[in-house]
One Martini backbone bead per residue (centre of mass of N, CA, C, O) as a GRO file, in nm:
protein
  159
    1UNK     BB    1  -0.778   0.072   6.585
    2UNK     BB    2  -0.529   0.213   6.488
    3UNK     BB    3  -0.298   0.350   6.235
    4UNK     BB    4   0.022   0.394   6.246
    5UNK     BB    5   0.214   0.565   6.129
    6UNK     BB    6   0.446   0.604   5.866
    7UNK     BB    7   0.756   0.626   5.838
    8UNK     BB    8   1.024   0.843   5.790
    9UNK     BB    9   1.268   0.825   5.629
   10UNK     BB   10   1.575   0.749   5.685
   11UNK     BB   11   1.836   0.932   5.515
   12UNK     BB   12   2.072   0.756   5.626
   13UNK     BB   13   1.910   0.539   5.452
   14UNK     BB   14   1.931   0.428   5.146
   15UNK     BB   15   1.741   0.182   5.119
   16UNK     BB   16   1.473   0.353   5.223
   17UNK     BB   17   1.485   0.610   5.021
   18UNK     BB   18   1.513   0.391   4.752
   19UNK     BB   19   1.252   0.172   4.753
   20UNK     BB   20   1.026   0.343   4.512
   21UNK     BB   21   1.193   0.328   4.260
   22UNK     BB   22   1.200   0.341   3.969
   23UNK     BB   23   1.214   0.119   3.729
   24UNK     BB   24   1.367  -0.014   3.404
   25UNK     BB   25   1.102  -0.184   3.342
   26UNK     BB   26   0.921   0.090   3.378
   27UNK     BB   27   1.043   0.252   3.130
   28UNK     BB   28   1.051   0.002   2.920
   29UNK     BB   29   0.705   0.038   2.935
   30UNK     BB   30   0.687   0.313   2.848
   31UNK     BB   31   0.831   0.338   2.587
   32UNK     BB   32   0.634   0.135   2.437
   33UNK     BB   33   0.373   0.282   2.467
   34UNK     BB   34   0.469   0.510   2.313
   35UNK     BB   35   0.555   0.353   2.052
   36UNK     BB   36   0.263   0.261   2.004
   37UNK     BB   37   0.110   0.506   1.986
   38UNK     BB   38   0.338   0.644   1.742
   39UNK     BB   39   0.192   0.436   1.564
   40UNK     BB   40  -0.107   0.420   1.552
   41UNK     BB   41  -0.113   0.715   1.446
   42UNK     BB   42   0.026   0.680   1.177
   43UNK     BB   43  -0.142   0.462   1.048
   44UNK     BB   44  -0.411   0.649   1.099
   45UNK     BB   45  -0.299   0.879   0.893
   46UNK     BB   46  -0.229   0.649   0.659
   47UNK     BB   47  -0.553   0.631   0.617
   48UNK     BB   48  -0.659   0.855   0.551
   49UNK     BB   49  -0.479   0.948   0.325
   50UNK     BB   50  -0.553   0.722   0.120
   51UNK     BB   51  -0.867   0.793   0.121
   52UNK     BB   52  -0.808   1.079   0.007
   53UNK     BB   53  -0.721   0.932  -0.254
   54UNK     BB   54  -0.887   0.780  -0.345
   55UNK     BB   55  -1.099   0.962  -0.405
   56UNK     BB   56  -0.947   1.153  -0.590
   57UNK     BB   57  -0.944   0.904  -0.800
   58UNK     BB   58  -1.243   0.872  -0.824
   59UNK     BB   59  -1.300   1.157  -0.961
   60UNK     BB   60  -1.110   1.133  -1.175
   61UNK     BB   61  -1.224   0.877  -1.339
   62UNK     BB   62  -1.535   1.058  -1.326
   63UNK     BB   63  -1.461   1.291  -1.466
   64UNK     BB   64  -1.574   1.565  -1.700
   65UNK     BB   65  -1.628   1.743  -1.933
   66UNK     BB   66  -1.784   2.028  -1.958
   67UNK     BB   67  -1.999   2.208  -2.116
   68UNK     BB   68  -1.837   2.492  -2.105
   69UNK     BB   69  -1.570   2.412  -2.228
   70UNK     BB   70  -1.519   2.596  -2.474
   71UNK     BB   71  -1.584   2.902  -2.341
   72UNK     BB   72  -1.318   2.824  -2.176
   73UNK     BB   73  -1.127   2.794  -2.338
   74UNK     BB   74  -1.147   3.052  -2.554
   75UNK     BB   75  -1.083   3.224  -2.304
   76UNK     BB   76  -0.773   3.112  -2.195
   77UNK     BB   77  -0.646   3.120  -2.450
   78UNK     BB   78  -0.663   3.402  -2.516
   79UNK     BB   79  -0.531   3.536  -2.257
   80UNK     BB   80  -0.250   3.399  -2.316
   81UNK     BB   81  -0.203   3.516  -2.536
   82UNK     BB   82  -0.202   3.809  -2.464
   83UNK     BB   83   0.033   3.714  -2.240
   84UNK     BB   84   0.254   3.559  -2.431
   85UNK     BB   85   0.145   3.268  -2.458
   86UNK     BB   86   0.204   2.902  -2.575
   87UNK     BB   87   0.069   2.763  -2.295
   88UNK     BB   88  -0.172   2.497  -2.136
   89UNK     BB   89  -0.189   2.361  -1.891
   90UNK     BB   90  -0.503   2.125  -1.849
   91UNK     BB   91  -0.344   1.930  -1.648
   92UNK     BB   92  -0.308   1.718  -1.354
   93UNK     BB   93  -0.155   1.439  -1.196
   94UNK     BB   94  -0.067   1.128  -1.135
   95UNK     BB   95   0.145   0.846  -1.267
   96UNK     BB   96  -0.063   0.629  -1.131
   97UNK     BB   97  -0.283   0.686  -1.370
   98UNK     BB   98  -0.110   0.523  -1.539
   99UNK     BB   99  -0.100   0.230  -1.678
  100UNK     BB  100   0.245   0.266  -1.636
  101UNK     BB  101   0.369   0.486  -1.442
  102UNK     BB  102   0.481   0.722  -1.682
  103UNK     BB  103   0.690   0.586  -1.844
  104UNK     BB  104   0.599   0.661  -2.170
  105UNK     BB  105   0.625   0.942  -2.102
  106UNK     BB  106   0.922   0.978  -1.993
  107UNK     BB  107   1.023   0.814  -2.286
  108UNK     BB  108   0.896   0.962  -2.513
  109UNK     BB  109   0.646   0.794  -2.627
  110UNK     BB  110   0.387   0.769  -2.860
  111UNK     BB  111   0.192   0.601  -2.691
  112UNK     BB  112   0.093   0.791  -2.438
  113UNK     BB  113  -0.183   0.807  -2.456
  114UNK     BB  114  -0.247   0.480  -2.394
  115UNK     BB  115  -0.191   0.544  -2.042
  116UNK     BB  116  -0.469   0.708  -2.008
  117UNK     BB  117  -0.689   0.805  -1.755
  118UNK     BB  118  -0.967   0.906  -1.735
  119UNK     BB  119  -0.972   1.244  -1.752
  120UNK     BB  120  -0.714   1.244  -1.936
  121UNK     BB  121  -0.859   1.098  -2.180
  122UNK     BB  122  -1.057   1.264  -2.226
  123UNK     BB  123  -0.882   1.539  -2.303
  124UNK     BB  124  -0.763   1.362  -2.544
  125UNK     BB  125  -1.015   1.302  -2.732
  126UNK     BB  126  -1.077   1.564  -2.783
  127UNK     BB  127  -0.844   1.663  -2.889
  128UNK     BB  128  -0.855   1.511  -3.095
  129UNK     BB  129  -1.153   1.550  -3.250
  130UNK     BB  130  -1.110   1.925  -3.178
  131UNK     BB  131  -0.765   2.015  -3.203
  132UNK     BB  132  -0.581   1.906  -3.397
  133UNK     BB  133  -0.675   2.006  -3.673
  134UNK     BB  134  -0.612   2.332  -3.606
  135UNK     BB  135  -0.315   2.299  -3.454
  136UNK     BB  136  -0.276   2.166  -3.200
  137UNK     BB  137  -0.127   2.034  -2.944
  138UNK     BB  138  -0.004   1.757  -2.703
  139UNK     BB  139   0.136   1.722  -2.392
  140UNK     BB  140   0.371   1.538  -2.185
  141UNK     BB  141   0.482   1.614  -1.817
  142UNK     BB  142   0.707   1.517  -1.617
  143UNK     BB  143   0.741   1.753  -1.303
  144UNK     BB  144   0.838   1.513  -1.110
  145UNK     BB  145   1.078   1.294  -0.854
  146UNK     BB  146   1.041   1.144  -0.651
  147UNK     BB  147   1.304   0.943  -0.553
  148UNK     BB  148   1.324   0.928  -0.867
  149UNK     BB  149   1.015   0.906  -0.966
  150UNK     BB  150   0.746   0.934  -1.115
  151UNK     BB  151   0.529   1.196  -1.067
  152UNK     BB  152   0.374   1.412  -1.228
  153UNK     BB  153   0.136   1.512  -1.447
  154UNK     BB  154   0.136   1.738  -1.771
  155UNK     BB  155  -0.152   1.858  -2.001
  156UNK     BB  156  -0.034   2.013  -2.273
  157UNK     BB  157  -0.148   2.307  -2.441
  158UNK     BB  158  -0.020   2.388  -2.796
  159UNK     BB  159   0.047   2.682  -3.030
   0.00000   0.00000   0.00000
C-alpha cells in the first residue's frame, strides 16, 4: 500500500499555510548558540594573545646583551652622532615587567632603576659599570598611556 501524497497547503486556509513557520523561542536557540560560538571564539582568541605575552616576557627576562655588543654599540652612537641625535632607544618592553608597572618611571623617581628586570636590568647594570663614567646618561621613559595607564617604558641612552 503506498502512502497518499501529503496535501498540498491550501492559500486560502492560513492556519495551515503558516503551520511550520520557525518559532521566536527557536530564533532565540540560534542567536544564543551564536553567541556562544562569537565568546568561544573570542576566549580562544584571548587565550592565544596571553600565551604569546608569556613567551615574549619570557625572552624578555631571559634575553642577554649580546657578545658584539660593544662594536654594536660603538658602530650606533657614532651613525646617529653623524646625523645630529643625540640620543639612541636601547630598548621598549611594557610596563608590567617593571617590579612596580612603571610607576616609579612614571613619576621620575630616582630610584626607578631599582624597578627594572629582566633585560632591561641587564641593560641598566651594564650602563652603570660601563658607560656612565664616559659621561653618557641613561633615561627611562613611558611612551604611550592605554587607558589611561602607563604602557610601554623607553630606555635611553644619551650624550
Amino acid at each position: 500500500m503506498s502512502k497518499a501524497p501529503s496535501p498540498t497547503p491550501d492559500p486560502a486556509d492560513p492556519s495551515k499555510q503558516f503551520a511550520d513557520i520557525i518559532r521566536p523561542e527557536d530564533l532565540h536557540h540560534i542567536t544564543e548558540e551564536q553567541d556562544l560560538a562569537r565568546m568561544r571564539e573570542a576566549l580562544a582568541l584571548e587565550k592565544k594573545r596571553e600565551e604569546e605575552q608569556a613567551i615574549l616576557r619570557d625572552a624578555f627576562m631571559h634575553q642577554h646583551i649580546r657578545q658584539d655588543a660593544n662594536e654594536r654599540f660603538t658602530t650606533a652612537v657614532r651613525l646617529a652622532a653623524e646625523r645630529g641625535v643625540t640620543e639612541l632607544q636601547i630598548t621598549r618592553f611594557p610596563s608590567t615587567y617593571c617590579s612596580d608597572r612603571g610607576r616609579a618611571i612614571n613619576n621620575f623617581e630616582p630610584d626607578w632603576p631599582s624597578t627594572l628586570t629582566g633585560f632591561a636590568r641587564e641593560a641598566f647594570d651594564i650602563y652603570a659599570k660601563y658607560l656612565k663614567d664616559k659621561g653618557y646618561r641613561l633615561e627611562a621613559r613611558i611612551l604611550n598611556y592605554p587607558d589611561g595607564m602607563p604602557g610601554d617604558v623607553g630606555l635611553f641612552l644619551r650624550w
